[in-house]
Amino acid sequence: MNVAAGVLLPSLLLPAVALAALPDWAEREIAAAAARYEGWKGTNETVAFVCITDIHGRRLGLADANDFSDPRLHIRLASACAERIGAALIADLGDHDFDWVCSTAKDALGREKAIDSRFADLKELYADALKSRPVLFCMGNHDHHFTKRNGNWTVDVTSARFGEALNALSARAGHAMSFSPCKSWGYHDIPDRKTRVFFLNTHDAGYCGYSAAQLQFVADALASLAPGWQAAAVQHYCIYQPIGNWMSWKADGCGNGKAMIRLLEDFVHRRKGEGGGAKWDFTSVKDAFFAGLFCGDSHFDNQIEVNYVHYTVFQGYG
């Protein structure tokens, strides 16, 4: 079975009063993308999901005027494409610029109002898509925002607030979800395709990092895969740095990123191990596979296979 992810389409311009319609040329682009997908998969059994990432939406408000970089339209285009190809889900890999709406607010009350407004807009933009498929939201490094108060750094958008506002939407729409307590990471099973798709939070331990609890959650969920099942994972930051770094800036990396890489490699090779406060044993797993880790953040496309683990980066739209 193959896992297909990602559809790249150009931006489009619509009047603010016509958010429900896509122009004919956009429909043609969606049809062309669907044809490419059908040609690629042939007669193979596949699981398709559409990824959208790094919107950096500073004009996300539904009442704002449109322009050629309008992030709302990218979301609508991705949702329409998911419907056309019968995608099992949509993965939103983060960076909706909650930090920008926080930093531009005049006071604490304005900041809270701006955060709630952004969540409400995202809920509205994905409302139609959620009727037929789950949307897996991954927190990005521009989504939590730190504010220094009385000499201490506090987080304005916590993982729990992000998860409850966004990932809980899929559960409330009737889609089966397995959540962490904060709902900012978990997985969605597609039983008829024997596929488990993880949505991970590369920012639940400091500015960038996996908590030990998240590592253990992934380890346990991989170890429980039944024979014939496959798994894939989506997240914001690419932990395999050689393909994920900006060309002009080398990141220090993601906390426990190396532990996650070791965990995935041990799953593929049916080994046991430990790292980052978690332990795992995959020696008894039989005929279960890991299709790949799909990431955003970098604003360019890249992919690589290392030690039989596939890493893919999708370009951003912001």
Tab-separated table of C-alpha atoms in Angstrom:
chain	number	residue	atom	x	y	z
A	1	MET	CA	0.000	0.000	0.000
A	2	ASN	CA	1.233	3.477	-0.822
A	3	VAL	CA	0.805	6.682	1.137
A	4	ALA	CA	0.449	9.815	-0.976
A	5	ALA	CA	0.590	13.273	0.542
A	6	GLY	CA	0.793	16.825	-0.668
A	7	VAL	CA	-0.727	18.733	-3.548
A	8	LEU	CA	0.837	21.991	-4.692
A	9	LEU	CA	-1.455	24.455	-6.420
A	10	PRO	CA	-1.115	28.160	-7.221
A	11	SER	CA	-2.738	30.892	-5.148
A	12	LEU	CA	-5.950	32.481	-6.335
A	13	LEU	CA	-7.832	35.730	-5.921
A	14	LEU	CA	-11.502	35.942	-5.012
A	15	PRO	CA	-13.761	38.817	-3.980
A	16	ALA	CA	-14.359	38.937	-0.239
A	17	VAL	CA	-18.076	38.373	-0.839
A	18	ALA	CA	-17.557	35.128	-2.810
A	19	LEU	CA	-15.783	32.841	-0.355
A	20	ALA	CA	-18.045	29.899	-1.215
A	21	ALA	CA	-17.055	29.637	-4.880
A	22	LEU	CA	-13.860	28.733	-6.694
A	23	PRO	CA	-13.241	30.164	-10.185
A	24	ASP	CA	-13.243	27.870	-13.212
A	25	TRP	CA	-9.480	27.970	-13.646
A	26	ALA	CA	-8.990	26.846	-10.032
A	27	GLU	CA	-11.351	23.942	-10.643
A	28	ARG	CA	-9.241	23.013	-13.657
A	29	GLU	CA	-6.073	23.037	-11.531
A	30	ILE	CA	-7.729	20.774	-8.982
A	31	ALA	CA	-8.872	18.422	-11.750
A	32	ALA	CA	-5.319	18.338	-13.151
A	33	ALA	CA	-3.891	17.545	-9.716
A	34	ALA	CA	-6.460	14.777	-9.280
A	35	ALA	CA	-5.510	13.341	-12.677
A	36	ARG	CA	-1.815	13.321	-11.707
A	37	TYR	CA	-2.690	11.497	-8.508
A	38	GLU	CA	-4.831	8.922	-10.309
A	39	GLY	CA	-2.070	8.358	-12.860
A	40	TRP	CA	0.507	7.908	-10.122
A	41	LYS	CA	-1.446	5.382	-8.081
A	42	GLY	CA	-2.771	3.353	-10.995
A	43	THR	CA	-4.441	0.227	-9.638
A	44	ASN	CA	-2.543	0.318	-6.338
A	45	GLU	CA	-4.416	0.629	-3.068
A	46	THR	CA	-3.474	3.987	-1.585
A	47	VAL	CA	-4.111	6.339	1.296
A	48	ALA	CA	-4.115	9.991	0.272
A	49	PHE	CA	-3.958	13.030	2.506
A	50	VAL	CA	-3.528	16.662	1.630
A	51	CYS	CA	-0.982	18.741	3.546
A	52	ILE	CA	-1.061	22.500	3.962
A	53	THR	CA	1.619	24.296	5.922
A	54	ASP	CA	3.173	27.604	6.957
A	55	ILE	CA	0.258	29.822	6.011
A	56	HIS	CA	1.666	32.691	8.119
A	57	GLY	CA	-1.779	34.216	7.819
A	58	ARG	CA	-1.667	37.855	8.748
A	59	ARG	CA	-4.908	38.389	6.820
A	60	LEU	CA	-6.768	35.358	8.119
A	61	GLY	CA	-9.784	37.243	9.441
A	62	LEU	CA	-12.905	36.417	7.451
A	63	ALA	CA	-13.845	40.075	7.234
A	64	ASP	CA	-10.460	41.181	5.874
A	65	ALA	CA	-9.959	42.149	2.238
A	66	ASN	CA	-8.428	39.548	-0.088
A	67	ASP	CA	-5.162	39.691	-1.969
A	68	PHE	CA	-2.984	37.292	-3.938
A	69	SER	CA	-1.349	35.861	-0.808
A	70	ASP	CA	-4.631	35.363	1.025
A	71	PRO	CA	-4.140	32.311	3.281
A	72	ARG	CA	-7.864	31.613	3.502
A	73	LEU	CA	-7.917	30.729	-0.165
A	74	HIS	CA	-5.071	28.229	0.157
A	75	ILE	CA	-7.039	26.445	2.863
A	76	ARG	CA	-10.150	26.376	0.721
A	77	LEU	CA	-8.206	25.171	-2.299
A	78	ALA	CA	-6.580	22.361	-0.308
A	79	SER	CA	-9.963	21.374	1.115
A	80	ALA	CA	-11.519	21.275	-2.360
A	81	CYS	CA	-8.640	19.156	-3.652
A	82	ALA	CA	-9.021	16.745	-0.720
A	83	GLU	CA	-12.681	16.340	-1.624
A	84	ARG	CA	-11.890	15.734	-5.293
A	85	ILE	CA	-9.330	12.965	-4.720
A	86	GLY	CA	-11.200	11.429	-1.789
A	87	ALA	CA	-8.395	12.134	0.678
A	88	ALA	CA	-8.646	10.328	3.994
A	89	LEU	CA	-7.693	13.477	5.891
A	90	ILE	CA	-6.165	16.935	5.737
A	91	ALA	CA	-2.983	17.671	7.683
A	92	ASP	CA	-2.396	21.296	8.676
A	93	LEU	CA	1.276	21.445	9.659
A	94	GLY	CA	1.123	24.737	11.518
A	95	ASP	CA	2.459	28.293	11.572
A	96	HIS	CA	-0.701	30.350	11.479
A	97	ASP	CA	1.207	33.231	13.106
A	98	PHE	CA	-0.438	33.291	16.508
A	99	ASP	CA	2.774	34.993	17.617
A	100	TRP	CA	2.057	37.872	15.238
A	101	VAL	CA	-1.510	38.392	16.463
A	102	CYS	CA	-0.199	38.302	20.040
A	103	SER	CA	2.677	40.711	19.484
A	104	THR	CA	0.518	43.262	17.663
A	105	ALA	CA	-2.183	43.358	20.364
A	106	LYS	CA	-2.226	46.498	22.501
A	107	ASP	CA	-2.835	44.761	25.829
A	108	ALA	CA	-3.588	41.419	27.452
A	109	LEU	CA	-7.321	41.674	26.742
A	110	GLY	CA	-6.632	42.441	23.089
A	111	ARG	CA	-4.216	39.539	22.896
A	112	GLU	CA	-6.782	37.070	24.219
A	113	LYS	CA	-9.435	38.416	21.873
A	114	ALA	CA	-7.071	38.127	18.883
A	115	ILE	CA	-6.135	34.521	19.765
A	116	ASP	CA	-9.788	33.497	20.111
A	117	SER	CA	-10.624	35.236	16.834
A	118	ARG	CA	-7.898	33.340	14.973
A	119	PHE	CA	-9.108	30.022	16.343
A	120	ALA	CA	-12.670	30.898	15.322
A	121	ASP	CA	-11.572	31.789	11.778
A	122	LEU	CA	-9.701	28.503	11.373
A	123	LYS	CA	-12.740	26.610	12.632
A	124	GLU	CA	-14.920	28.364	10.052
A	125	LEU	CA	-12.452	27.840	7.199
A	126	TYR	CA	-12.240	24.095	7.828
A	127	ALA	CA	-15.924	23.594	8.668
A	128	ASP	CA	-16.901	22.071	5.322
A	129	ALA	CA	-13.844	19.804	5.179
A	130	LEU	CA	-14.540	18.477	8.679
A	131	LYS	CA	-17.920	17.178	7.574
A	132	SER	CA	-16.283	14.425	5.544
A	133	ARG	CA	-12.732	13.967	6.916
A	134	PRO	CA	-10.639	14.841	9.974
A	135	VAL	CA	-8.182	17.737	9.974
A	136	LEU	CA	-5.009	17.022	11.941
A	137	PHE	CA	-3.475	20.237	13.277
A	138	CYS	CA	0.222	20.375	14.175
A	139	MET	CA	1.569	23.233	16.266
A	140	GLY	CA	4.255	25.347	14.599
A	141	ASN	CA	6.993	27.488	16.093
A	142	HIS	CA	4.967	30.612	15.228
A	143	ASP	CA	1.886	29.335	17.023
A	144	HIS	CA	2.635	29.421	20.751
A	145	HIS	CA	4.219	32.870	21.396
A	146	PHE	CA	6.166	33.643	24.538
A	147	THR	CA	5.589	36.824	26.555
A	148	LYS	CA	7.904	38.015	29.322
A	149	ARG	CA	5.911	39.035	32.404
A	150	ASN	CA	7.508	40.051	35.688
A	151	GLY	CA	10.817	38.671	34.502
A	152	ASN	CA	9.389	35.238	33.596
A	153	TRP	CA	8.506	33.835	30.184
A	154	THR	CA	4.949	32.588	29.793
A	155	VAL	CA	3.253	30.893	26.837
A	156	ASP	CA	0.193	32.633	25.405
A	157	VAL	CA	-1.004	29.712	23.274
A	158	THR	CA	-0.298	26.508	25.164
A	159	SER	CA	-0.331	23.070	23.580
A	160	ALA	CA	-3.537	22.308	25.471
A	161	ARG	CA	-5.257	25.463	24.251
A	162	PHE	CA	-4.162	24.760	20.669
A	163	GLY	CA	-5.292	21.136	20.805
A	164	GLU	CA	-8.658	21.839	22.393
A	165	ALA	CA	-9.430	24.664	19.963
A	166	LEU	CA	-8.395	22.830	16.786
A	167	ASN	CA	-7.844	19.064	17.033
A	168	ALA	CA	-10.949	18.608	19.151
A	169	LEU	CA	-12.925	19.805	16.115
A	170	SER	CA	-12.383	16.464	14.386
A	171	ALA	CA	-13.661	14.516	17.381
A	172	ARG	CA	-16.703	16.763	17.687
A	173	ALA	CA	-17.377	16.194	13.970
A	174	GLY	CA	-17.587	12.451	14.646
A	175	HIS	CA	-14.149	11.317	13.462
A	176	ALA	CA	-12.392	8.694	15.587
A	177	MET	CA	-9.360	10.277	17.243
A	178	SER	CA	-6.828	9.046	19.789
A	179	PHE	CA	-5.552	12.054	21.713
A	180	SER	CA	-2.899	12.908	24.226
A	181	PRO	CA	-4.374	14.673	27.291
A	182	CYS	CA	-3.603	18.060	25.692
A	183	LYS	CA	-4.978	16.997	22.270
A	184	SER	CA	-2.009	18.631	20.496
A	185	TRP	CA	-0.682	15.213	19.488
A	186	GLY	CA	-2.240	11.832	18.856
A	187	TYR	CA	-3.295	9.719	15.898
A	188	HIS	CA	-6.177	8.907	13.588
A	189	ASP	CA	-6.799	5.339	12.406
A	190	ILE	CA	-8.138	4.485	8.953
A	191	PRO	CA	-9.236	0.879	9.531
A	192	ASP	CA	-10.325	0.054	5.978
A	193	ARG	CA	-6.833	0.993	4.792
A	194	LYS	CA	-5.058	-0.405	7.874
A	195	THR	CA	-3.296	2.934	8.344
A	196	ARG	CA	-2.498	4.959	11.461
A	197	VAL	CA	-1.572	8.623	10.938
A	198	PHE	CA	0.138	10.389	13.824
A	199	PHE	CA	-0.073	14.146	14.255
A	200	LEU	CA	2.823	15.285	16.417
A	201	ASN	CA	3.740	18.445	18.280
A	202	THR	CA	7.373	19.467	17.850
A	203	HIS	CA	6.754	22.307	20.327
A	204	ASP	CA	5.359	20.682	23.463
A	205	ALA	CA	8.682	20.847	25.319
A	206	GLY	CA	10.033	24.390	25.255
A	207	TYR	CA	10.363	26.408	22.070
A	208	CYS	CA	11.060	23.297	19.974
A	209	GLY	CA	11.044	19.763	21.297
A	210	TYR	CA	9.151	16.567	22.083
A	211	SER	CA	8.226	15.778	25.660
A	212	ALA	CA	9.077	12.356	27.087
A	213	ALA	CA	5.333	11.684	27.276
A	214	GLN	CA	4.934	12.280	23.537
A	215	LEU	CA	7.854	9.995	22.694
A	216	GLN	CA	6.368	7.258	24.867
A	217	PHE	CA	2.942	7.744	23.270
A	218	VAL	CA	4.411	7.261	19.782
A	219	ALA	CA	6.462	4.263	20.899
A	220	ASP	CA	3.468	2.520	22.465
A	221	ALA	CA	1.178	3.260	19.506
A	222	LEU	CA	3.726	1.914	17.022
A	223	ALA	CA	4.336	-1.197	19.111
A	224	SER	CA	0.593	-1.936	19.107
A	225	LEU	CA	0.227	-1.929	15.299
A	226	ALA	CA	-1.369	-5.142	14.072
A	227	PRO	CA	0.122	-7.192	11.221
A	228	GLY	CA	-0.597	-5.649	7.844
A	229	TRP	CA	-0.917	-2.101	9.202
A	230	GLN	CA	1.219	0.899	8.266
A	231	ALA	CA	1.856	4.207	9.991
A	232	ALA	CA	2.783	7.708	8.877
A	233	ALA	CA	3.367	10.875	10.868
A	234	VAL	CA	2.875	14.595	10.233
A	235	GLN	CA	4.411	17.455	12.196
A	236	HIS	CA	5.769	20.979	11.788
A	237	TYR	CA	9.539	20.870	12.259
A	238	CYS	CA	11.743	18.495	10.261
A	239	ILE	CA	13.948	16.650	12.732
A	240	TYR	CA	16.298	15.402	10.034
A	241	GLN	CA	18.169	18.689	9.819
A	242	PRO	CA	20.229	18.193	6.634
A	243	ILE	CA	17.062	18.523	4.535
A	244	GLY	CA	15.013	20.746	6.852
A	245	ASN	CA	17.289	23.717	7.520
A	246	TRP	CA	16.963	27.111	5.942
A	247	MET	CA	19.981	27.651	3.691
A	248	SER	CA	20.971	30.844	5.533
A	249	TRP	CA	20.388	29.575	9.065
A	250	LYS	CA	21.304	26.379	10.844
A	251	ALA	CA	18.872	25.447	13.601
A	252	ASP	CA	20.070	24.088	16.918
A	253	GLY	CA	17.585	21.299	16.437
A	254	CYS	CA	14.517	19.958	18.120
A	255	GLY	CA	14.716	18.743	21.704
A	256	ASN	CA	14.575	14.939	21.740
A	257	GLY	CA	14.679	15.032	17.938
A	258	LYS	CA	17.534	12.534	17.847
A	259	ALA	CA	15.578	10.294	20.217
A	260	MET	CA	12.598	10.372	17.832
A	261	ILE	CA	14.844	9.490	14.883
A	262	ARG	CA	16.281	6.583	16.868
A	263	LEU	CA	12.759	5.468	17.830
A	264	LEU	CA	11.603	5.424	14.192
A	265	GLU	CA	14.726	3.611	13.026
A	266	ASP	CA	14.327	1.036	15.777
A	267	PHE	CA	10.718	0.466	14.707
A	268	VAL	CA	11.741	-0.100	11.100
A	269	HIS	CA	14.519	-2.498	12.155
A	270	ARG	CA	12.459	-4.208	14.912
A	271	ARG	CA	14.776	-3.244	17.741
A	272	LYS	CA	14.294	-2.119	21.309
A	273	GLY	CA	15.831	0.994	22.781
A	274	GLU	CA	15.342	4.133	24.797
A	275	GLY	CA	15.919	7.861	24.647
A	276	GLY	CA	14.493	11.178	25.748
A	277	GLY	CA	12.889	9.633	28.819
A	278	ALA	CA	11.023	6.948	26.845
A	279	LYS	CA	11.575	3.233	26.289
A	280	TRP	CA	10.399	0.982	23.478
A	281	ASP	CA	10.529	-2.599	22.276
A	282	PHE	CA	9.553	-3.385	18.692
A	283	THR	CA	11.069	-6.867	18.548
A	284	SER	CA	7.654	-8.551	18.503
A	285	VAL	CA	6.089	-6.296	15.826
A	286	LYS	CA	5.275	-8.282	12.692
A	287	ASP	CA	4.428	-7.089	9.180
A	288	ALA	CA	3.806	-3.466	10.173
A	289	PHE	CA	5.464	-0.598	8.347
A	290	PHE	CA	6.330	3.092	8.692
A	291	ALA	CA	5.600	5.035	5.495
A	292	GLY	CA	7.272	8.323	6.411
A	293	LEU	CA	7.468	11.526	8.419
A	294	PHE	CA	5.932	14.557	6.658
A	295	CYS	CA	6.965	18.042	7.806
A	296	GLY	CA	6.574	21.743	7.114
A	297	ASP	CA	8.533	24.723	8.533
A	298	SER	CA	11.200	25.049	5.855
A	299	HIS	CA	9.234	26.756	3.039
A	300	PHE	CA	10.744	24.496	0.395
A	301	ASP	CA	10.314	20.923	-0.838
A	302	ASN	CA	12.790	18.178	-0.026
A	303	GLN	CA	12.871	14.493	0.806
A	304	ILE	CA	15.339	11.810	1.760
A	305	GLU	CA	15.480	8.234	3.004
A	306	VAL	CA	17.917	7.522	5.829
A	307	ASN	CA	18.244	4.076	7.415
A	308	TYR	CA	14.936	3.108	5.770
A	309	VAL	CA	13.035	6.040	7.302
A	310	HIS	CA	11.543	8.520	4.800
A	311	TYR	CA	11.556	12.242	5.643
A	312	THR	CA	9.610	14.712	3.485
A	313	VAL	CA	9.410	18.499	3.724
A	314	PHE	CA	6.612	20.510	2.077
A	315	GLN	CA	6.981	24.138	1.077
A	316	GLY	CA	4.959	26.819	2.870
A	317	TYR	CA	2.482	29.262	1.443
A	318	GLY	CA	3.164	32.316	3.604
